[in-house]
Short mmCIF file of C-alpha atoms in Angstrom, two decimals:
data_model
loop_
_atom_site.label_atom_id
_atom_site.label_comp_id
_atom_site.label_asym_id
_atom_site.label_seq_id
_atom_site.Cartn_x
_atom_site.Cartn_y
_atom_site.Cartn_z
CA MET A 18 84.22 92.65 81.51
CA LYS A 19 85.84 91.07 84.55
CA LEU A 20 87.90 92.86 87.74
CA LEU A 21 90.01 91.41 89.76
CA VAL A 22 90.37 94.55 92.60
CA VAL A 23 92.82 93.75 95.99
CA SER A 24 94.19 96.19 98.43
CA ASP A 25 96.60 96.05 101.81
CA SER A 26 98.81 93.23 100.94
CA HIS A 27 101.28 94.68 103.47
CA SER A 28 104.57 92.92 101.79
CA GLU A 29 102.33 89.57 101.37
CA ARG A 30 103.90 87.89 98.14
CA ASP A 31 101.84 84.60 98.01
CA CYS A 32 98.95 85.75 98.52
CA LEU A 33 99.36 88.63 95.42
CA ILE A 34 101.01 85.02 93.39
CA HIS A 35 98.02 82.89 94.39
CA LEU A 36 95.74 85.73 92.47
CA LYS A 37 97.65 86.31 89.44
CA GLU A 38 97.61 82.11 88.84
CA LYS A 39 94.01 81.61 89.40
CA TYR A 40 92.61 84.66 87.69
CA GLU A 41 95.44 86.07 85.16
CA ASN A 42 93.71 84.31 82.23
CA THR A 43 90.22 84.68 83.69
CA VAL A 44 89.92 88.60 83.92
CA ASP A 45 90.70 91.68 81.86
CA ALA A 46 92.17 93.50 84.54
CA MET A 47 94.04 92.37 88.24
CA ILE A 48 94.09 96.12 90.13
CA HIS A 49 95.89 96.33 93.10
CA CYS A 50 95.12 99.60 95.32
CA GLY A 51 98.05 100.10 97.32
CA ASP A 52 99.98 99.44 99.85
CA SER A 53 101.55 96.22 98.93
CA GLU A 54 104.83 97.64 99.79
CA LEU A 55 106.51 95.68 97.09
CA GLU A 56 108.69 97.43 94.32
CA VAL A 57 107.36 97.80 91.46
CA ASP A 58 109.55 95.20 89.78
CA ASP A 59 108.54 92.34 92.42
CA PRO A 60 107.35 89.53 90.27
CA ALA A 61 104.51 89.09 92.40
CA ILE A 62 102.53 92.25 91.78
CA GLN A 63 103.48 92.18 88.30
CA GLY A 64 100.28 92.34 85.84
CA PHE A 65 98.64 94.26 88.57
CA HIS A 66 97.61 97.94 87.59
CA THR A 67 98.68 99.56 91.16
CA VAL A 68 98.84 102.41 92.94
CA ARG A 69 101.14 103.83 95.71
CA GLY A 70 100.03 103.64 98.73
CA ASN A 71 101.21 105.49 102.47
CA CYS A 72 103.24 102.08 103.09
CA ASP A 73 104.63 102.06 99.68
CA PHE A 74 108.36 103.79 100.07
CA GLY A 75 109.96 102.79 97.08
CA GLY A 76 109.83 104.40 94.03
CA GLY A 77 107.43 103.43 90.41
CA PHE A 78 104.24 103.86 91.24
CA PRO A 79 101.61 106.23 90.50
CA ASN A 80 99.66 108.08 93.23
CA ASP A 81 96.45 106.77 90.93
CA TRP A 82 95.47 104.95 88.01
CA VAL A 83 92.91 105.84 85.50
CA GLY A 84 92.49 103.35 82.69
CA GLU A 85 89.71 101.69 80.46
CA VAL A 86 88.36 98.27 80.72
CA ASP A 87 85.64 96.94 78.23
CA GLY A 88 85.12 100.64 77.23
CA TYR A 89 84.55 101.76 81.50
CA ARG A 90 86.63 103.78 83.21
CA ILE A 91 88.51 102.90 86.17
CA PHE A 92 89.79 105.60 89.19
CA THR A 93 92.25 103.59 91.31
CA THR A 94 94.07 105.67 94.38
CA HIS A 95 94.60 103.93 97.79
CA GLY A 96 92.87 106.24 99.52
CA HIS A 97 95.14 108.62 101.89
CA LEU A 98 95.78 111.31 99.91
CA TYR A 99 91.71 111.84 99.60
CA ASN A 100 90.71 111.53 103.18
CA ILE A 101 88.59 108.18 102.71
CA LYS A 102 88.82 107.56 106.83
CA MET A 103 86.76 110.57 107.21
CA THR A 104 84.73 111.08 103.95
CA LEU A 105 83.97 109.65 100.40
CA MET A 106 83.03 112.92 99.15
CA ASN A 107 86.72 113.80 97.89
CA LEU A 108 87.43 110.71 96.36
CA ARG A 109 83.64 110.76 95.07
CA TYR A 110 84.25 114.24 93.13
CA ARG A 111 87.56 113.08 91.60
CA ALA A 112 85.81 110.29 90.40
CA ARG A 113 82.86 112.63 88.49
CA GLU A 114 86.27 114.76 87.44
CA LEU A 115 87.32 112.06 85.57
CA ASN A 116 84.14 110.60 84.71
CA ALA A 117 84.56 107.53 86.05
CA ASP A 118 82.15 104.25 86.26
CA PHE A 119 84.20 102.51 88.58
CA ALA A 120 86.39 104.47 91.98
CA PHE A 121 88.77 101.55 93.65
CA PHE A 122 90.90 102.41 96.68
CA GLY A 123 91.91 101.05 100.13
CA HIS A 124 94.00 102.51 102.82
CA SER A 125 90.50 102.06 105.53
CA HIS A 126 91.46 98.07 105.92
CA GLU A 127 87.83 97.96 105.82
CA LEU A 128 85.62 96.05 102.69
CA GLY A 129 82.62 97.51 101.04
CA VAL A 130 80.85 98.75 98.14
CA ASP A 131 78.13 101.98 96.99
CA MET A 132 76.69 103.79 94.18
CA LEU A 133 77.30 107.18 94.06
CA ASP A 134 76.66 109.94 91.45
CA ASP A 135 76.25 106.61 89.28
CA THR A 136 79.95 105.78 89.94
CA ILE A 137 80.26 102.29 91.80
CA ILE A 138 82.63 103.12 94.28
CA LEU A 139 84.56 100.02 95.90
CA ASN A 140 87.29 98.90 99.13
CA PRO A 141 88.23 95.33 98.52
CA GLY A 142 89.31 95.04 102.03
CA SER A 143 92.30 93.94 103.37
CA ILE A 144 94.03 90.47 101.93
CA SER A 145 96.35 90.63 104.92
CA LEU A 146 95.03 92.66 107.68
CA PRO A 147 91.30 93.46 107.74
CA ARG A 148 89.51 95.91 109.95
CA GLY A 149 86.12 97.00 110.30
CA ARG A 150 83.51 94.64 111.30
CA ILE A 151 83.99 91.95 108.81
CA ARG A 152 87.11 90.66 109.96
CA ILE A 153 88.34 88.60 106.86
CA LYS A 154 91.21 88.85 104.67
CA THR A 155 89.23 89.84 101.54
CA TYR A 156 89.41 90.50 97.78
CA ALA A 157 86.40 91.45 95.04
CA LEU A 158 85.85 90.33 91.69
CA ILE A 159 83.31 92.46 89.51
CA ASP A 160 81.50 91.33 86.42
CA SER A 161 79.28 93.10 83.69
CA THR A 162 76.40 91.23 83.67
CA ALA A 163 72.82 91.09 81.52
CA GLU A 164 71.37 92.65 85.38
CA GLY A 165 73.93 94.79 85.53
CA ILE A 166 77.46 95.06 87.52
CA LYS A 167 78.02 92.58 89.85
CA VAL A 168 80.37 93.37 92.64
CA ARG A 169 81.07 89.71 94.90
CA PHE A 170 83.32 89.67 97.41
CA MET A 171 86.06 86.75 98.01
CA ASP A 172 88.37 85.74 100.88
CA ARG A 173 91.70 84.75 100.88
CA GLU A 174 90.58 81.52 100.51
CA ASP A 175 88.37 82.33 97.40
CA ASN A 176 85.39 81.67 98.69
CA GLU A 177 82.34 83.68 97.92
CA LEU A 178 81.12 85.79 100.46
CA THR A 179 77.34 85.50 99.21
CA GLU A 180 75.75 87.81 101.91
CA LEU A 181 78.17 91.04 100.35
CA THR A 182 77.08 90.13 97.10
CA GLN A 183 75.65 92.94 94.72
CA VAL A 184 74.47 94.02 91.68
CA PHE A 185 73.98 97.53 90.44
CA PRO A 186 72.86 98.67 87.26
CA LEU A 187 75.38 100.70 85.63
CA THR A 188 75.75 102.61 82.28
CA LYS A 189 79.05 103.56 80.53
CA HIS A 190 79.54 106.92 81.46
CA ASN A 191 81.66 107.58 78.09
#
């Protein structure tokens, strides 16, 4: 299983088109965690499982997306409806209710990954407007490997931020 996760592109179409051209045929799913500020029928966002962010005012994107890829259950949301800037507890509880292996979110523009309750919780950062201590425009790649689930953060020029790479043990909840 290989996933591409991106968030908070804020009307920047070129970065999404680049990611599609680079990864569309090499990943099992491309996921956008909201605030694309694009219409649902915009060609730049086609092919992404996309959720609605607090800056997405058009209709068409769901608040949450739950799907399965290679037997792994994925819960994706933007995060604003779960108050993620104050606590990850609401997101954590929702992921547990959904029996999710992964919970992906955006909104804060700050990259991060951790494992809570056997669920990998990940914010890929922002591909256009990063915040926090690491102010690099980023997205994430997730791979299932023999060692576990490998999470890599990539900058906008597709360079791996190797100091942030982590491997998590994970067995499927399903």
